[in-house]
Amino acid sequence: MFFSFEFKTNNLPTQNAYTLKDSQGNVIINRPGQTANTIYRDTVTLINDCYTVNLNDLGDDGLSFWNNAAQGNGYFRIRDAGSGAILMSFNPDFGDNIYQQFTIGYTL
């Protein structure tokens, strides 16, 4: 299945980085902080397996925080790469990290 991991940086992109790993700990995507206010789309094919996505924020204020308007606004989403439908949209006010585990091809 094709997925697109969509990451929009805020004004402080060096505070953020995300990784996607499979069940064996192999890194599929590694995206450290990039350019401010830029949308990055990492499109990958994921086979039946268990996965972990982790987005970290060194400023402990996520990608958008009401008490720090100077950092701007970012977001992190997972899309179906074929249809473009948003499968998961994470709250940008997440503190220091987003940690999400999910499976492809397995019924829980």
PDB file of N, CA, C and O in Angstrom, residues 3-31:
ATOM      1  N   PHE A   3       1.580   5.099   0.960  1.00  0.00           N
ATOM      2  CA  PHE A   3       1.229   6.104   1.956  1.00  0.00           C
ATOM      3  C   PHE A   3       2.108   7.324   1.774  1.00  0.00           C
ATOM      4  O   PHE A   3       3.262   7.222   1.372  1.00  0.00           O
ATOM      5  N   SER A   4       1.555   8.473   2.125  1.00  0.00           N
ATOM      6  CA  SER A   4       2.305   9.717   2.082  1.00  0.00           C
ATOM      7  C   SER A   4       2.320  10.302   3.487  1.00  0.00           C
ATOM      8  O   SER A   4       1.269  10.540   4.078  1.00  0.00           O
ATOM      9  N   PHE A   5       3.510  10.507   4.008  1.00  0.00           N
ATOM     10  CA  PHE A   5       3.678  11.144   5.304  1.00  0.00           C
ATOM     11  C   PHE A   5       3.951  12.617   5.019  1.00  0.00           C
ATOM     12  O   PHE A   5       4.949  12.961   4.396  1.00  0.00           O
ATOM     13  N   GLU A   6       3.033  13.472   5.456  1.00  0.00           N
ATOM     14  CA  GLU A   6       3.066  14.892   5.125  1.00  0.00           C
ATOM     15  C   GLU A   6       3.431  15.691   6.374  1.00  0.00           C
ATOM     16  O   GLU A   6       2.731  15.637   7.386  1.00  0.00           O
ATOM     17  N   PHE A   7       4.531  16.416   6.278  1.00  0.00           N
ATOM     18  CA  PHE A   7       5.093  17.141   7.411  1.00  0.00           C
ATOM     19  C   PHE A   7       5.297  18.597   7.001  1.00  0.00           C
ATOM     20  O   PHE A   7       6.079  18.890   6.102  1.00  0.00           O
ATOM     21  N   LYS A   8       4.543  19.519   7.626  1.00  0.00           N
ATOM     22  CA  LYS A   8       4.737  20.953   7.379  1.00  0.00           C
ATOM     23  C   LYS A   8       5.474  21.527   8.574  1.00  0.00           C
ATOM     24  O   LYS A   8       5.008  21.461   9.708  1.00  0.00           O
ATOM     25  N   THR A   9       6.644  22.073   8.299  1.00  0.00           N
ATOM     26  CA  THR A   9       7.446  22.664   9.365  1.00  0.00           C
ATOM     27  C   THR A   9       6.878  24.018   9.776  1.00  0.00           C
ATOM     28  O   THR A   9       6.161  24.661   9.024  1.00  0.00           O
ATOM     29  N   ASN A  10       7.234  24.432  10.984  1.00  0.00           N
ATOM     30  CA  ASN A  10       6.863  25.763  11.456  1.00  0.00           C
ATOM     31  C   ASN A  10       8.073  26.690  11.300  1.00  0.00           C
ATOM     32  O   ASN A  10       8.969  26.405  10.508  1.00  0.00           O
ATOM     33  N   ASN A  11       8.130  27.770  12.068  1.00  0.00           N
ATOM     34  CA  ASN A  11       9.249  28.712  11.971  1.00  0.00           C
ATOM     35  C   ASN A  11      10.539  28.188  12.608  1.00  0.00           C
ATOM     36  O   ASN A  11      11.594  28.797  12.430  1.00  0.00           O
ATOM     37  N   LEU A  12      10.451  27.095  13.349  1.00  0.00           N
ATOM     38  CA  LEU A  12      11.611  26.536  14.062  1.00  0.00           C
ATOM     39  C   LEU A  12      11.840  25.069  13.646  1.00  0.00           C
ATOM     40  O   LEU A  12      11.749  24.164  14.470  1.00  0.00           O
ATOM     41  N   PRO A  13      12.151  24.819  12.387  1.00  0.00           N
ATOM     42  CA  PRO A  13      12.216  23.440  11.896  1.00  0.00           C
ATOM     43  C   PRO A  13      13.356  22.611  12.468  1.00  0.00           C
ATOM     44  O   PRO A  13      13.273  21.383  12.458  1.00  0.00           O
ATOM     45  N   THR A  14      14.394  23.245  12.984  1.00  0.00           N
ATOM     46  CA  THR A  14      15.501  22.464  13.539  1.00  0.00           C
ATOM     47  C   THR A  14      15.117  21.790  14.857  1.00  0.00           C
ATOM     48  O   THR A  14      15.839  20.922  15.335  1.00  0.00           O
ATOM     49  N   GLN A  15      13.981  22.171  15.431  1.00  0.00           N
ATOM     50  CA  GLN A  15      13.510  21.524  16.661  1.00  0.00           C
ATOM     51  C   GLN A  15      12.795  20.200  16.379  1.00  0.00           C
ATOM     52  O   GLN A  15      12.519  19.444  17.293  1.00  0.00           O
ATOM     53  N   ASN A  16      12.471  19.931  15.111  1.00  0.00           N
ATOM     54  CA  ASN A  16      11.630  18.781  14.781  1.00  0.00           C
ATOM     55  C   ASN A  16      12.336  17.772  13.889  1.00  0.00           C
ATOM     56  O   ASN A  16      13.123  18.140  13.028  1.00  0.00           O
ATOM     57  N   ALA A  17      11.992  16.508  14.110  1.00  0.00           N
ATOM     58  CA  ALA A  17      12.469  15.420  13.260  1.00  0.00           C
ATOM     59  C   ALA A  17      11.490  14.264  13.417  1.00  0.00           C
ATOM     60  O   ALA A  17      10.878  14.099  14.475  1.00  0.00           O
ATOM     61  N   TYR A  18      11.325  13.462  12.352  1.00  0.00           N
ATOM     62  CA  TYR A  18      10.491  12.275  12.499  1.00  0.00           C
ATOM     63  C   TYR A  18      11.116  11.075  11.809  1.00  0.00           C
ATOM     64  O   TYR A  18      11.915  11.215  10.890  1.00  0.00           O
ATOM     65  N   THR A  19      10.754   9.903  12.334  1.00  0.00           N
ATOM     66  CA  THR A  19      11.207   8.641  11.762  1.00  0.00           C
ATOM     67  C   THR A  19      10.025   7.691  11.639  1.00  0.00           C
ATOM     68  O   THR A  19       9.070   7.756  12.420  1.00  0.00           O
ATOM     69  N   LEU A  20      10.125   6.809  10.654  1.00  0.00           N
ATOM     70  CA  LEU A  20       9.196   5.704  10.477  1.00  0.00           C
ATOM     71  C   LEU A  20      10.039   4.447  10.471  1.00  0.00           C
ATOM     72  O   LEU A  20      11.015   4.349   9.722  1.00  0.00           O
ATOM     73  N   LYS A  21       9.674   3.493  11.328  1.00  0.00           N
ATOM     74  CA  LYS A  21      10.423   2.232  11.428  1.00  0.00           C
ATOM     75  C   LYS A  21       9.470   1.054  11.294  1.00  0.00           C
ATOM     76  O   LYS A  21       8.299   1.136  11.676  1.00  0.00           O
ATOM     77  N   ASP A  22      10.009  -0.059  10.783  1.00  0.00           N
ATOM     78  CA  ASP A  22       9.225  -1.290  10.703  1.00  0.00           C
ATOM     79  C   ASP A  22       9.400  -2.088  11.989  1.00  0.00           C
ATOM     80  O   ASP A  22      10.065  -1.645  12.931  1.00  0.00           O
ATOM     81  N   SER A  23       8.805  -3.286  12.044  1.00  0.00           N
ATOM     82  CA  SER A  23       8.817  -4.095  13.262  1.00  0.00           C
ATOM     83  C   SER A  23      10.212  -4.581  13.656  1.00  0.00           C
ATOM     84  O   SER A  23      10.444  -4.942  14.807  1.00  0.00           O
ATOM     85  N   GLN A  24      11.141  -4.565  12.713  1.00  0.00           N
ATOM     86  CA  GLN A  24      12.516  -4.986  13.001  1.00  0.00           C
ATOM     87  C   GLN A  24      13.416  -3.808  13.373  1.00  0.00           C
ATOM     88  O   GLN A  24      14.606  -3.979  13.613  1.00  0.00           O
ATOM     89  N   GLY A  25      12.836  -2.610  13.415  1.00  0.00           N
ATOM     90  CA  GLY A  25      13.601  -1.419  13.751  1.00  0.00           C
ATOM     91  C   GLY A  25      14.317  -0.786  12.571  1.00  0.00           C
ATOM     92  O   GLY A  25      15.095   0.153  12.741  1.00  0.00           O
ATOM     93  N   ASN A  26      14.048  -1.291  11.358  1.00  0.00           N
ATOM     94  CA  ASN A  26      14.651  -0.704  10.164  1.00  0.00           C
ATOM     95  C   ASN A  26      14.029   0.659   9.898  1.00  0.00           C
ATOM     96  O   ASN A  26      12.804   0.796   9.899  1.00  0.00           O
ATOM     97  N   VAL A  27      14.861   1.649   9.659  1.00  0.00           N
ATOM     98  CA  VAL A  27      14.387   3.000   9.384  1.00  0.00           C
ATOM     99  C   VAL A  27      13.933   3.087   7.930  1.00  0.00           C
ATOM    100  O   VAL A  27      14.702   2.826   7.012  1.00  0.00           O
ATOM    101  N   ILE A  28      12.670   3.452   7.751  1.00  0.00           N
ATOM    102  CA  ILE A  28      12.091   3.612   6.413  1.00  0.00           C
ATOM    103  C   ILE A  28      12.157   5.071   5.996  1.00  0.00           C
ATOM    104  O   ILE A  28      12.457   5.393   4.855  1.00  0.00           O
ATOM    105  N   ILE A  29      11.849   5.968   6.930  1.00  0.00           N
ATOM    106  CA  ILE A  29      11.953   7.410   6.698  1.00  0.00           C
ATOM    107  C   ILE A  29      12.694   8.016   7.883  1.00  0.00           C
ATOM    108  O   ILE A  29      12.408   7.692   9.036  1.00  0.00           O
ATOM    109  N   ASN A  30      13.616   8.904   7.587  1.00  0.00           N
ATOM    110  CA  ASN A  30      14.280   9.688   8.623  1.00  0.00           C
ATOM    111  C   ASN A  30      14.331  11.119   8.108  1.00  0.00           C
ATOM    112  O   ASN A  30      15.032  11.404   7.144  1.00  0.00           O
ATOM    113  N   ARG A  31      13.549  11.989   8.715  1.00  0.00           N
ATOM    114  CA  ARG A  31      13.499  13.374   8.252  1.00  0.00           C
ATOM    115  C   ARG A  31      13.807  14.293   9.434  1.00  0.00           C
ATOM    116  O   ARG A  31      12.949  14.594  10.254  1.00  0.00           O
TER     117      ARG A  31
END
